[in-house]
Coordinates of C-alpha atoms in Angstrom, one line a residue:
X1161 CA -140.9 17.7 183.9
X1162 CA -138.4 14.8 185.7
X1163 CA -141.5 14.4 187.7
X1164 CA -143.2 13.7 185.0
X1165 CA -140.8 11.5 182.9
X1166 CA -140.5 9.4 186.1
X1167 CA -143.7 8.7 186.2
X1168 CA -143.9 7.7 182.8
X1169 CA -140.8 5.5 183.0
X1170 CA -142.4 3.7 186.4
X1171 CA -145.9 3.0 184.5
X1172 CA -144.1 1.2 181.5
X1173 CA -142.0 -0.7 184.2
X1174 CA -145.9 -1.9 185.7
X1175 CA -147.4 -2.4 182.7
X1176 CA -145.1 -5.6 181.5
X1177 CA -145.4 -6.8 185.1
X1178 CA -149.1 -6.4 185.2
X1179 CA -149.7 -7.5 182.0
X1180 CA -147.4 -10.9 183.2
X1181 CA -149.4 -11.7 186.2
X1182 CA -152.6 -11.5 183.6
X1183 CA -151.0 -13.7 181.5
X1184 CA -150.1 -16.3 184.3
X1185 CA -154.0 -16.4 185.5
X1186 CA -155.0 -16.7 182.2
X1187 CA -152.6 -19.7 181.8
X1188 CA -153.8 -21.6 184.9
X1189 CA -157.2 -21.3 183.7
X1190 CA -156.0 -22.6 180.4
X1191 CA -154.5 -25.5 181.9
X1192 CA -157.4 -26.3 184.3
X1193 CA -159.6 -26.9 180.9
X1194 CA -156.6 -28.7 178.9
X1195 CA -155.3 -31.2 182.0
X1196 CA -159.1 -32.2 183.4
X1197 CA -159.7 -35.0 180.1
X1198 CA -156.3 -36.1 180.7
X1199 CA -156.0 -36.8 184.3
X1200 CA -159.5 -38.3 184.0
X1201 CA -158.4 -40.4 181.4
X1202 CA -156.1 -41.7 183.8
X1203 CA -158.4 -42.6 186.3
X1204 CA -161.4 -44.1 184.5
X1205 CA -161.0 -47.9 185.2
X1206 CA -160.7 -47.1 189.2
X1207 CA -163.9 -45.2 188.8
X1208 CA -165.2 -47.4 186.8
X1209 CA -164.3 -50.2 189.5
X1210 CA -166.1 -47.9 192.1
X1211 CA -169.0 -46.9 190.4
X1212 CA -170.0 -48.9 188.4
X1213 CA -171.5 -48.8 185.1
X1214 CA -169.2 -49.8 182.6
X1215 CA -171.8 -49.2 179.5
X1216 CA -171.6 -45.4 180.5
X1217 CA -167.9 -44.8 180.2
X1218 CA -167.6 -43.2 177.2
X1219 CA -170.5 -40.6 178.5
X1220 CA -168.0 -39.3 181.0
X1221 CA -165.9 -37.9 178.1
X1222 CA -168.7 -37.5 175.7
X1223 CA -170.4 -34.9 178.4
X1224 CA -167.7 -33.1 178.7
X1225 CA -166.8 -32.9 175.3
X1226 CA -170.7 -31.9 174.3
X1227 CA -171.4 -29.0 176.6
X1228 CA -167.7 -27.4 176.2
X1229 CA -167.9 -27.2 172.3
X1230 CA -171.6 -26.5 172.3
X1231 CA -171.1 -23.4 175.1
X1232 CA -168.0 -22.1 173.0
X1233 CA -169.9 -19.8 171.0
X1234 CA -172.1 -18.8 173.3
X1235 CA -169.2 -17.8 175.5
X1236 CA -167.6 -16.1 173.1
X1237 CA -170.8 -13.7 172.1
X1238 CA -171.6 -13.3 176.3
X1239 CA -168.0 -12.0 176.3
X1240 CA -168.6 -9.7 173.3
X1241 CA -172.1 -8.2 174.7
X1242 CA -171.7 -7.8 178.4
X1243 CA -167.8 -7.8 178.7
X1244 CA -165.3 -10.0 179.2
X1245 CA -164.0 -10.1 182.5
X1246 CA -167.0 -10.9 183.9
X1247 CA -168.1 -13.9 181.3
X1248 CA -164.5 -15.0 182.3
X1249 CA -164.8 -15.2 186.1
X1250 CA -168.8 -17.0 185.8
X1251 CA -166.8 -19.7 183.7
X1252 CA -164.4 -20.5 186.1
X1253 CA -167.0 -20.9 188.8
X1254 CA -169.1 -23.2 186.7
X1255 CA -166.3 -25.2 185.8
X1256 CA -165.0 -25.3 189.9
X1257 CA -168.6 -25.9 190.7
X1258 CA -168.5 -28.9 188.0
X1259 CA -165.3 -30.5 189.7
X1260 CA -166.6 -30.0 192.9
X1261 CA -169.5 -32.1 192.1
X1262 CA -167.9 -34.3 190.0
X1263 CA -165.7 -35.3 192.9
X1264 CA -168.8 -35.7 195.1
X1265 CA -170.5 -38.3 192.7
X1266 CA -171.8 -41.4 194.0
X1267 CA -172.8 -43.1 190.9
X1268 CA -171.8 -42.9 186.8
X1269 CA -175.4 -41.1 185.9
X1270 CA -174.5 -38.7 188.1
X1271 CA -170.9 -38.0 187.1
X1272 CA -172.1 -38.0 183.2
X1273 CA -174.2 -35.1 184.2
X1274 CA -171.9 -33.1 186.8
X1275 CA -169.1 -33.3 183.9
X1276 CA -171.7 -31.7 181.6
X1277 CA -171.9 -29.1 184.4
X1278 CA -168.0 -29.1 184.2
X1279 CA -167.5 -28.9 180.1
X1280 CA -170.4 -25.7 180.4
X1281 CA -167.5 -23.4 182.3
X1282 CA -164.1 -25.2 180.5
X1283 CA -166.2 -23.6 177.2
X1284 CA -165.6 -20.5 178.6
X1285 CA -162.0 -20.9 179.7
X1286 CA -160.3 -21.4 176.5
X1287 CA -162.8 -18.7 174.5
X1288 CA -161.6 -16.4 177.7
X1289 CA -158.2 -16.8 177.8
X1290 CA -157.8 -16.3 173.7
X1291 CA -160.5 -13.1 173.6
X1292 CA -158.8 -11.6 177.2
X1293 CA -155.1 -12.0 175.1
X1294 CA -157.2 -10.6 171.6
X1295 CA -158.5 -7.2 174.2
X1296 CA -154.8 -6.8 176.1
X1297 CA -152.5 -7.4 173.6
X1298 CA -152.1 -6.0 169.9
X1299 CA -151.8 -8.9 166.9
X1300 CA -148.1 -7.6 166.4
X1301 CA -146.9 -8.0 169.7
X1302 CA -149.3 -11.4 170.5
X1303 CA -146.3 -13.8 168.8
X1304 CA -144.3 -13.4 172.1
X1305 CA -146.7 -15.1 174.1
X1306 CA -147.0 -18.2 171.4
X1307 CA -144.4 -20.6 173.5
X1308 CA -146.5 -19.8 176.5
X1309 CA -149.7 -21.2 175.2
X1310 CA -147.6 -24.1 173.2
X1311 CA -146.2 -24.9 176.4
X1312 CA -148.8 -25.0 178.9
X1313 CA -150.5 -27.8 176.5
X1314 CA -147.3 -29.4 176.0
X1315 CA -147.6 -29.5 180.1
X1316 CA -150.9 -30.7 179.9
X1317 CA -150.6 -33.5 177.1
X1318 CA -147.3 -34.5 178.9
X1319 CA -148.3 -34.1 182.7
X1320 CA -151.8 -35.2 182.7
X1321 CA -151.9 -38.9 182.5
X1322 CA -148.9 -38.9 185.0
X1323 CA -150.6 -36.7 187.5
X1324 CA -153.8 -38.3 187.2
X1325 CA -152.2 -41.7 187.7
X1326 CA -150.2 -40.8 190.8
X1327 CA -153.4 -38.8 191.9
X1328 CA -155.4 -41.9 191.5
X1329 CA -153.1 -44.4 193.3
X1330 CA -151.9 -41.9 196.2
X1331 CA -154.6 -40.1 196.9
X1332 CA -157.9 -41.7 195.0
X1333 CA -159.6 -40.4 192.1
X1334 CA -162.3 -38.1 193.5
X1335 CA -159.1 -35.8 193.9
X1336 CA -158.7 -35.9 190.4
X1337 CA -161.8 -33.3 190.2
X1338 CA -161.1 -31.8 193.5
X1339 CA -157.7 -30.7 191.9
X1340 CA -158.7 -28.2 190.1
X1341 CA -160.3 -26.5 193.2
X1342 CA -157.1 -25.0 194.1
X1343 CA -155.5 -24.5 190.6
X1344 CA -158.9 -22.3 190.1
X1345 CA -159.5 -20.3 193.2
X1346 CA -155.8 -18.7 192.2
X1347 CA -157.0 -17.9 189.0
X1348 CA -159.7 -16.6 189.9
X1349 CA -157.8 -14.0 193.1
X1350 CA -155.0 -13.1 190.0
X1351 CA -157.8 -12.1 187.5
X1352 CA -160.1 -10.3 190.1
X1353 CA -157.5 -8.4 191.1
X1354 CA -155.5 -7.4 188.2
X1355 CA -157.5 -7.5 185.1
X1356 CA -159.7 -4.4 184.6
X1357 CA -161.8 -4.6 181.1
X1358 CA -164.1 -1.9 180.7
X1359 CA -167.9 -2.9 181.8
X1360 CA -169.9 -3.4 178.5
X1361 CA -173.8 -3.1 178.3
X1362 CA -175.6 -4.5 175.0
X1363 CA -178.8 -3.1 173.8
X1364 CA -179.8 -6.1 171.8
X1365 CA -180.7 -9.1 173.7
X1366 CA -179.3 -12.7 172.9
X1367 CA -180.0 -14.4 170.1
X1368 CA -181.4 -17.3 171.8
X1369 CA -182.8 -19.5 168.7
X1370 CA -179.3 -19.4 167.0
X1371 CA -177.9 -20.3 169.9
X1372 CA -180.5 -23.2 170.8
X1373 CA -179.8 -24.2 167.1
X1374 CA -176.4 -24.0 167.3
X1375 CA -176.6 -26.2 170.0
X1376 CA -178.3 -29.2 168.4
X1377 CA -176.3 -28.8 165.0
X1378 CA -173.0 -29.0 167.2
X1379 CA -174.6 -31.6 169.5
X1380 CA -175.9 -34.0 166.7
X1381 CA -172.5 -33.5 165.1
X1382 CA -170.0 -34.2 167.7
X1383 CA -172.6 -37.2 168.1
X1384 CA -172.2 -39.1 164.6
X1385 CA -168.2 -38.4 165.3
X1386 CA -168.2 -39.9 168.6
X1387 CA -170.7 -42.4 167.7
X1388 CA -170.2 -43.2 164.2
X1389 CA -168.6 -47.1 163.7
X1390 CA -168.3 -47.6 167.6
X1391 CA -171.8 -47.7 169.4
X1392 CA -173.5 -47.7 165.8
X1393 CA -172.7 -48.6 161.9
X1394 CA -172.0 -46.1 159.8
X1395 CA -175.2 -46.8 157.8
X1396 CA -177.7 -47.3 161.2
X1397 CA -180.7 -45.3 161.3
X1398 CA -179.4 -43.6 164.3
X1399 CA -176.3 -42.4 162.5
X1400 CA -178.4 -41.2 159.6
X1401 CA -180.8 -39.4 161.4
X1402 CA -178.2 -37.4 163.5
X1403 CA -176.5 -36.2 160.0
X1404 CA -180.1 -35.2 158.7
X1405 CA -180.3 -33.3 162.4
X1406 CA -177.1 -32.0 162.0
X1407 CA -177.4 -30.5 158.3
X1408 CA -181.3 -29.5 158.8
X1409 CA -180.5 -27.3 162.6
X1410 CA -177.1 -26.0 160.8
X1411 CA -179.2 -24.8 157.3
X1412 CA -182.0 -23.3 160.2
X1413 CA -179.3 -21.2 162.1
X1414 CA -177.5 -19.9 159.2
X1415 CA -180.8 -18.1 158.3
X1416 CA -181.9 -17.5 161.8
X1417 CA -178.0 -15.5 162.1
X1418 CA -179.4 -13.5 159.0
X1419 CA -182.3 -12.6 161.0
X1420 CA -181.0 -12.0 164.4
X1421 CA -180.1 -8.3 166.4
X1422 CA -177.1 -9.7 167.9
X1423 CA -176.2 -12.9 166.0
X1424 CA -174.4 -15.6 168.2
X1425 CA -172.0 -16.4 165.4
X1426 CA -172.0 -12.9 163.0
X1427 CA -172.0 -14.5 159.6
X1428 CA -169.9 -11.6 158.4
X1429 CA -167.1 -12.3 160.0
X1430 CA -166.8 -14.6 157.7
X1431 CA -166.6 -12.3 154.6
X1432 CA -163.1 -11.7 155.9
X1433 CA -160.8 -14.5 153.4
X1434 CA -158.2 -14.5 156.2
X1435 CA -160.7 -15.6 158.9
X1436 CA -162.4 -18.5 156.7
X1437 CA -159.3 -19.9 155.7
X1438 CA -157.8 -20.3 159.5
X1439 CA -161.0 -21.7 160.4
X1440 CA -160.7 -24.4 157.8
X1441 CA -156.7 -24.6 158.8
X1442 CA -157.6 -24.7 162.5
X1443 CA -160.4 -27.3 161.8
X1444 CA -157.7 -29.3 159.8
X1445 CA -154.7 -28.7 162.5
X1446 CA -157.3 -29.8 165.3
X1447 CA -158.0 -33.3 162.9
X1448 CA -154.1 -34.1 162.6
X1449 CA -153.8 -33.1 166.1
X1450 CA -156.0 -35.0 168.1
X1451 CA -155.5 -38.5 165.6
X1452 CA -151.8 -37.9 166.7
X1453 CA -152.4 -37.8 170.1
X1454 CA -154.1 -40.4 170.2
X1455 CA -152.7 -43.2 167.8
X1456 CA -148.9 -42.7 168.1
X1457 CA -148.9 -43.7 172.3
X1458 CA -151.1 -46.7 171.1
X1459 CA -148.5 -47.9 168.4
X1460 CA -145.6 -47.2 170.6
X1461 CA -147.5 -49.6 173.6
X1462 CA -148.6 -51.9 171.3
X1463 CA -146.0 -52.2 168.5
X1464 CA -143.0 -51.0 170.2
X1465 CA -143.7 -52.5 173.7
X1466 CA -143.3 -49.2 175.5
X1467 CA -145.2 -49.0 179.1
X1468 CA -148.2 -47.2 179.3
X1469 CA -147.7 -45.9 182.7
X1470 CA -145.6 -43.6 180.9
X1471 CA -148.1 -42.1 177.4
X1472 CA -147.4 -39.0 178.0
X1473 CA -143.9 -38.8 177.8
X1474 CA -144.0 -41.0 174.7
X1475 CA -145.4 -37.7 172.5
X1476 CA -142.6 -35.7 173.9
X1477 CA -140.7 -35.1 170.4
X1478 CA -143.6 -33.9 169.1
X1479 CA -144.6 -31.5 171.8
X1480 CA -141.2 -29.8 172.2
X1481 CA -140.6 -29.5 168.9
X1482 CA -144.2 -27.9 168.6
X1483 CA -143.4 -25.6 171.2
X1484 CA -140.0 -24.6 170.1
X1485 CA -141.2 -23.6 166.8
X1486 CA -144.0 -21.8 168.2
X1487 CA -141.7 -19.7 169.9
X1488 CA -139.5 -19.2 167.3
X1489 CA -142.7 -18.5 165.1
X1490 CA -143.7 -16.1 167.6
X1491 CA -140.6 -14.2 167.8
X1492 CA -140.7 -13.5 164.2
X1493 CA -143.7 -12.5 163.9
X1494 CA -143.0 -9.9 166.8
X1495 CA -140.5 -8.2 165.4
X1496 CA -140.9 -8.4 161.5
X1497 CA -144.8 -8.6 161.5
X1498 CA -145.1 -11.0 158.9
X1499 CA -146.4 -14.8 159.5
X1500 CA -148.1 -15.7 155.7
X1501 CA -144.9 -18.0 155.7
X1502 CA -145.6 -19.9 158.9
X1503 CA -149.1 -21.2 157.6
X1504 CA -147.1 -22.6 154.6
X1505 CA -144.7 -24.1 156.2
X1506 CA -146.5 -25.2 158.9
X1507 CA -148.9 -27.1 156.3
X1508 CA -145.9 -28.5 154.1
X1509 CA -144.7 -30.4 157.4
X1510 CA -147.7 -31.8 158.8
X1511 CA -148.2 -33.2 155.5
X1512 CA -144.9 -34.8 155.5
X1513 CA -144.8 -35.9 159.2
X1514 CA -148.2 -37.5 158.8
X1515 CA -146.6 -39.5 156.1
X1516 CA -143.7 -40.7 157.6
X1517 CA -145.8 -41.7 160.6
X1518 CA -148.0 -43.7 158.4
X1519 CA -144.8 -45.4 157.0
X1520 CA -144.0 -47.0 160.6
X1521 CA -143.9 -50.6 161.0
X1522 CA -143.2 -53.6 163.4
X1523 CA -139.3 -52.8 162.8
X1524 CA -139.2 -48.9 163.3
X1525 CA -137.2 -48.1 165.8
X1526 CA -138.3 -45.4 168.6
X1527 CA -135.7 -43.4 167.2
X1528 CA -137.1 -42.8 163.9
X1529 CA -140.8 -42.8 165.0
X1530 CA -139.2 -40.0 167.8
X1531 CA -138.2 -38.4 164.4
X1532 CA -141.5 -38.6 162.2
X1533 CA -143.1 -36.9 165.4
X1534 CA -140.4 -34.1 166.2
X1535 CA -141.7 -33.5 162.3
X1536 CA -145.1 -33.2 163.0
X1537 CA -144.8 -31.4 165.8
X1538 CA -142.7 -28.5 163.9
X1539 CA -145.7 -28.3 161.4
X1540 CA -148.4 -28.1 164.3
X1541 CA -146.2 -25.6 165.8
X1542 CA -146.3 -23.5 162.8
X1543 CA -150.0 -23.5 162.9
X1544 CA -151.7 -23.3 166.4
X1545 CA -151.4 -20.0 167.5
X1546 CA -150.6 -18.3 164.2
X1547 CA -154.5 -19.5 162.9
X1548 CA -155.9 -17.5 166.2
X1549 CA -153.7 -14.5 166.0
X1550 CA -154.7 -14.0 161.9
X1551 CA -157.9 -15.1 162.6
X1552 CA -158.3 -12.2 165.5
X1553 CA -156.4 -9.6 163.6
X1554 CA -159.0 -10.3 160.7
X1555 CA -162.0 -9.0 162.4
X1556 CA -163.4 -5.4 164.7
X1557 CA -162.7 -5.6 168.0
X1558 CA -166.3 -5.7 169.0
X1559 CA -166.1 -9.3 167.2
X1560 CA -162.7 -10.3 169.3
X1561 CA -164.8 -12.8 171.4
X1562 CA -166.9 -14.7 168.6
X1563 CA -163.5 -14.6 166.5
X1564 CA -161.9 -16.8 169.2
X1565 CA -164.5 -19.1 170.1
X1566 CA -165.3 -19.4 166.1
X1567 CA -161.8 -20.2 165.8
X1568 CA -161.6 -22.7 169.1
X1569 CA -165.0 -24.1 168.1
X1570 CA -163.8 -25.7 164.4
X1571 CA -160.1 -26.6 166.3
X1572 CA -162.6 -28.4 168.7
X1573 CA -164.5 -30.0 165.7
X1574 CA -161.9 -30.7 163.5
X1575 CA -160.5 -33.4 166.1
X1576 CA -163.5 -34.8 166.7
X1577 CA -163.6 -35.5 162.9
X1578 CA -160.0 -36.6 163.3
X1579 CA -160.5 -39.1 166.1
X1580 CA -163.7 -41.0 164.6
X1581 CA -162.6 -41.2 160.8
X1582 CA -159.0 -42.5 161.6
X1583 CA -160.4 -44.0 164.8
X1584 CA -162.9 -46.1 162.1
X1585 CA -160.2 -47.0 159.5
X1586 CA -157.9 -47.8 162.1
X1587 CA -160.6 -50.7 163.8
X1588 CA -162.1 -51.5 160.3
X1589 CA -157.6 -52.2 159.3
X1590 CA -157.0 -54.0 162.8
X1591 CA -160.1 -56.2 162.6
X1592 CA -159.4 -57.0 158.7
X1593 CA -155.6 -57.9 158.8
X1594 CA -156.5 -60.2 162.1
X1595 CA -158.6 -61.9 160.4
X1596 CA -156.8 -62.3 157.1
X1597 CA -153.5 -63.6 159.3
X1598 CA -155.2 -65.7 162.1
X1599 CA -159.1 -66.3 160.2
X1600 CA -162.2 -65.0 162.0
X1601 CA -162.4 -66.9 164.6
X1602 CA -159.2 -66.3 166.4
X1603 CA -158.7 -63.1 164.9
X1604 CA -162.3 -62.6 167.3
X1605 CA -160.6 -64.3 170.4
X1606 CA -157.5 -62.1 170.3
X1607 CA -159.8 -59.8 169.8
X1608 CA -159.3 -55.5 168.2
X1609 CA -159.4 -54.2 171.6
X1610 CA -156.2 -51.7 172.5
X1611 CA -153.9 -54.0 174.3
X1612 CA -150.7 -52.4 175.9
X1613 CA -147.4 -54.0 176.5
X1614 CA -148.3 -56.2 179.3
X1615 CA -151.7 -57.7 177.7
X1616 CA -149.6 -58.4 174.6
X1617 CA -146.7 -60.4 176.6
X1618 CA -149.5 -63.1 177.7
X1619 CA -150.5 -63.6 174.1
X1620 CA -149.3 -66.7 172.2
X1621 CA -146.5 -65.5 170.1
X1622 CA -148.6 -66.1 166.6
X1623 CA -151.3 -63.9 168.3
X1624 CA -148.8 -61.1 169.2
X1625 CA -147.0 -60.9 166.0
X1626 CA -150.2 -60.9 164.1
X1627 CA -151.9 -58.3 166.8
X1628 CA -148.8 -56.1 165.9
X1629 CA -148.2 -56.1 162.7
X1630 CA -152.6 -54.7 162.4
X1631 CA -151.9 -52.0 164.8
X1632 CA -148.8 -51.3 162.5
X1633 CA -151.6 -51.6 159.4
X1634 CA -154.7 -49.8 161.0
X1635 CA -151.4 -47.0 162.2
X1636 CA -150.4 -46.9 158.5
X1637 CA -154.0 -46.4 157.4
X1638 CA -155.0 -43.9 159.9
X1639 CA -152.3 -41.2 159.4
X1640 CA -152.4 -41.9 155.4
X1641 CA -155.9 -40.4 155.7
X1642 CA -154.2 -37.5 158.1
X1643 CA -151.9 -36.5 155.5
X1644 CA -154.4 -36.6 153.0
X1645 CA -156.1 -33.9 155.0
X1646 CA -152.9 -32.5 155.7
X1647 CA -152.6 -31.5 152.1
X1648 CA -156.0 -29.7 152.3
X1649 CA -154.5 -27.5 154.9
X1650 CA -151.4 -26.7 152.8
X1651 CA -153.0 -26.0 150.1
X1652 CA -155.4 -23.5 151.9
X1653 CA -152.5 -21.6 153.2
X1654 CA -151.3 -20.5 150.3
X1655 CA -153.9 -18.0 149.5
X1656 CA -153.5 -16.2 153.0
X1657 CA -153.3 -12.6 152.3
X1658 CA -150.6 -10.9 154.1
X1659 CA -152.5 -8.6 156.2
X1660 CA -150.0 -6.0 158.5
X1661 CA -151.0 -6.9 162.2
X1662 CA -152.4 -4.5 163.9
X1663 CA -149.9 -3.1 166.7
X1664 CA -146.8 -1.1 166.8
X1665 CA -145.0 -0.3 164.1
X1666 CA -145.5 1.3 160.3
X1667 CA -147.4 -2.3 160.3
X1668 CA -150.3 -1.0 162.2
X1669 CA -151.4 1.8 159.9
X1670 CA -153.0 -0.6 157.2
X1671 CA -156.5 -1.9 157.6
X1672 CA -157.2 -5.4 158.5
X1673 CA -158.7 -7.9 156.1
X1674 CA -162.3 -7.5 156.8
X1675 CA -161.3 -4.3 159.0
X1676 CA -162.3 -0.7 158.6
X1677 CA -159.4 1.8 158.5
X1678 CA -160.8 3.1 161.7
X1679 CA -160.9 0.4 163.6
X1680 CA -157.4 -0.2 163.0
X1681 CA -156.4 2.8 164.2
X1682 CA -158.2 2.3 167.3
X1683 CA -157.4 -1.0 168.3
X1684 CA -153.7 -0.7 166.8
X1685 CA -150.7 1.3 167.0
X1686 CA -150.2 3.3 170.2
X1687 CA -154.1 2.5 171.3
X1688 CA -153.9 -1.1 171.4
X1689 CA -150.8 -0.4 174.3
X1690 CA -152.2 2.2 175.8
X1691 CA -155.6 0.3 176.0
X1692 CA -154.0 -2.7 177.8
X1693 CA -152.6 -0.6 180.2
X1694 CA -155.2 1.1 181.2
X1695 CA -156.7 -2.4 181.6
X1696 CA -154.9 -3.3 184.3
X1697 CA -154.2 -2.4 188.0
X1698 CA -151.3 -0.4 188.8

C-alpha cells in the first residue's frame, strides 16, 4: 500500500513538471509566430536598400499576414481530424523552412513568396499552442497559465523591434529569419519528446471546397483592409470588386459547411451564445488592439519627440498592465471558476482608455498618455485569454481545435479592420488639418508621411507645429472610432452566460453552453487531469 501511495505521490510531482516543460515549448513556438512581424519590421528599409524593390514592401507583411489567417482554420480542423501533435510539429517545420528561405532570398519577389511559405506554418503555431493548452489543461485550471501567454506577447511587442534592430545592425538582416532556426529546433526537441496526444484517424476526408472558399473570402477580405484608402480609393473598382468577392465566397462556404462530412469551420459551434459572443469580443479586442499598437508609438515619435529606436518600450504601460491583470484575471478564475465579470470589465475599460487616448494633444505629457495606456491595457488584459478559454469551454472536445483557430481567426481579422479603418481616418485627419493650417500646397510638400523625431527637427517650425498638432487630430480621430467599437464589445459582454468551467471542482459537473452532459463529464473533473497526464512522458 506505501508502495503504492508513493507511487502516486511521485506521478503528481511529474505531472506539473511535465506539463511545465509542455508549456515552455509551446511558448517558444508562440513567440517565434508573435516576434517574426516585429523584428522584420525593424529591418525593412536595410532590406529594402539590399533588395530592391521599394513598390513591393508592403507584400512582405501582406504575405505573411494572408497565408497565416487564411491557413488558421485549416489548421485548426487538420488538428481536430488527424491529431494534434502531429499538425503541431508539420507547422513548425513549414514555418523554419519559411525563415530559412526567407533568409536565403536574393530579391523582394522572392521574399514576398518565401514569407507566404513562412505565414502557412506561423497559422499553425498559434491554433497549436491554444488547441494543445484546450487538450492538456481543463477550462478551470487554464486561468493560471493567462500571465504566461500575456507575457510572452508583451515580450514580443516589447523585444521585437529592439532585437530586430540590433540583429540588423550587428549581425545583418538575413539573420532576422535565420533567428528563428534555433528558437524552433528547441521547440520542436521539447514537444517531440514530451507531449504525447493520442493518434487520431478521421473517416471523413477534408472538406476541401470550404476550405478553398474560405480561403478567397478571407483573402479578398484581408485585401480590401490592407488595401482599402492606401494602394486604392475606397470607391475604386478594385476595392469594390474584392468586397463582392469577399461577400459572394463567404455566402458559398456557409452553404458548402451545410453540405460538407467534416466541415472546416462546424457551423454549429456557433449555436453555442457563449462562443458567438467571444468571437465578436475577440474580433473587437483584436480591432482596439492592433490600432493601439500601432498609433500610440507614432504619436509619442511624432508629437511627443520620443526616439524611435526605442517603439517598443514606448507601449510598455500598456503591456504590463495587460499582463498583470491577466494574471490576476487568471488567478480568479482558477480558484473561484467564475470570469462573466472579467468580459465586463474588461469592455468598460477599453472603452474608456480608448477615449482618454483619443483626448491626447500637442501638450499631454508622457505621463498622462503612460496613464490612458496602463488603462487600456487593464481592459485588454481582461479580455485576451478569457475570450479563448469561454470560447473553448463552450464547445466538445472533438471541436477544441476549430474553437481556437475560429477564435484566433476573427482576433486576426478584427485588427486588420482595426488598422485600415483608423489607419484611413487617421491619413484622411492628417492630410485635411495640413492643408486647412499650411493650404494644399505646402501641406503636400511637408507631406502625411509618418515622420519620427529626427525628420521633424529639420522641418521649418510652422511645418512642425502644424505636422503635430494633425497627428494629434488624425490620433484623436482614430481612437474616437476605437472607443466607438469599444462600446460594441461592452455591450456584448453583458449577455455572457455564466457557464461553470469544466475542470475540478463542484464547477465541473454542469454542462457546457453548447455542451452535452457527457461530454463534460469526460473532458472535466478528474478526466480532464487524468487525461493530461497521461499525455505526457513520465
Amino acid at each position: 500500500m506505501g508502495d503504492v501511495t508513493n507511487k502516486a505521490e511521485t506521478s503528481e510531482e511529474v505531472k506539473p513538471r511535465s506539463v511545465r516543460v509542455v508549456l515552455m515549448a509551446l511558448m517558444i513556438a508562440m513567440l517565434l509566430a508573435m516576434l517574426d512581424n516585429m523584428i522584420i519590421g525593424t529591418a525593412m528599409p536595410t532590406i529594402v536598400g539590399e533588395l530592391g524593390g521599394l513598390e513591393h514592401l508592403s507584400w512582405v507583411v501582406t504575405a505573411y499576414t494572408l497565408a497565416t489567417a487564411a491557413s488558421t482554420p485549416i489548421w485548426g480542423k487538420i488538428g481536430d481530424m488527424y491529431g494534434r501533435k502531429g499538425a503541431f510539429l508539420t507547422s513548425i517545420v513549414i514555418f523554419l523552412i519559411g525563415s530559412a528561405l526567407s533568409g536565403m532570398a536574393q530579391d523582394m519577389g522572392q521574399l514576398i513568396g518565401f514569407r507566404a511559405v513562412q505565414g502557412l506554418g506561423a497559422g499553425g503555431l498559434m491554433v497549436g499552442v491554444m488547441a494543445i493548452i484546450g487538450d492538456l489543461i481543463p477550462p478551470r485550471e487554464r486561468g493560471k497559465y493567462q500571465g504566461m501567454m500575456a507575457g510572452v506577447m508583451a515580450l514580443a511587442m516589447i523585444g521585437g523591434p529592439l532585437v530586430g534592430g540590433t540583429i540588423t545592425d550587428h549581425m545583418g538582416w538575413r539573420w532576422s529569419f535565420y533567428i528563428n532556426l534555433p528558437l524552433g529546433a528547441v521547440a520542436l526537441a521539447m514537444v517531440t519528446a514530451v507531449l504525447h496526444l493520442p493518434k487520431k484517424r478521421a473517416q471523413g476526408k477534408i472538406d476541401y471546397l470550404g476550405a478553398a472558399l474560405l480561403t478567397l473570402a478571407i483573402t479578398s477580405t484581408v485585401l480590401v483592409t490592407t488595401w482599402g484608402g492606401t494602394e486604392y480609393a475606397w470607391g475604386s473598382a478594385e476595392i469594390l470588386g474584392l468586397i463582392a468577392v469577399g461577400v459572394l465566397s463567404t455566402a458559398a462556404f456557409l452553404y458548402a459547411e451545410t453540405k460538407a462530412a467534416e466541415p472546416v469551420m462546424p457551423l454549429h459551434i456557433f449555436r453555442s451564445r457563449n462562443f458567438t459572443l467571444m468571437s465578436v469580443i475577440g474580433f473587437l479586442v483584436g480591432f482596439a488592439m492592433f490600432g493601439g499598437v500601432l498609433y500610440l508609438p507614432l504619436f509619442q515619435q511624432s508629437v511627443q519627440g520620443a526616439s524611435a529606436t526605442n517603439s517598443g518600450l514606448l507601449l510598455l504601460p500598456m503591456l504590463l498592465s495587460m499582463m498583470l491583470v491577466s494574471l490576476i484575471a487568471g488567478r480568479i478564475t482558477t480558484s473561484s471558476g467564475k470570469y462573466k465579470m472579467f468580459p465586463i470589465m474588461g469592455g468598460a475599460l477599453m472603452v474608456v482608455g480608448m477615449f482618454l487616448l483619443a483626448q491626447m494633444d500637442t501638450g499631454t505629457s508622457r505621463l498622462m498618455s503612460g496613464v490612458y495606456m496602463g488603462i487600456l491595457g487593464a481592459g485588454l488584459g481582461f479580455l485576451m485569454q478569457i475570450t479563448m478559454l469561454v470560447a473553448q469551454n463552450s464547445v466538445d472536445m472533438k471541436d477544441m481545435g476549430v474553437a481556437s483557430s475560429s477564435a484566433t481567426l476573427f482576433r486576426t481579422l478584427g485588427g486588420s479592420f482595426g488598422v485600415a479603418l483608423m489607419g484611413s481616418l487617421f491619413t484622411t485627419q492628417v492630410t485635411n488639418t495640413m492643408a486647412d493650417r499650411l493650404g494644399p500646397e505646402a501641406a503636400g510638400a511637408a507631406g502625411s508621411a509618418q515622420l519620427d523625431a529626427a525628420s521633424l527637427a529639420k522641418l521649418p517650425e510652422a511645418i512642425r507645429e502644424a505636422y503635430q498638432y494633425a497627428v494629434a487630430a488624425g490620433t484623436h480621430s482614430a481612437f474616437l472610432l476605437g472607443a466607438g467599437v469599444a462600446v460594441l464589445g461592452f455591450v456584448a459582454a453583458w449577455f455572457v452566460k455564466e457557464v461553470p468551467l469544466k475542470g475540478a471542482g463542484p464547477a465541473a459537473k454542469a454542462p457546457a453552453d453548447g455542451a452535452s452532459e457527457g461530454d463534460v463529464g469526460a473532458a472535466a473533473g478528474d478526466g480532464g487531469p487524468a487525461r493530461a497526464h497521461e499525455a505526457l512522458a513520465h
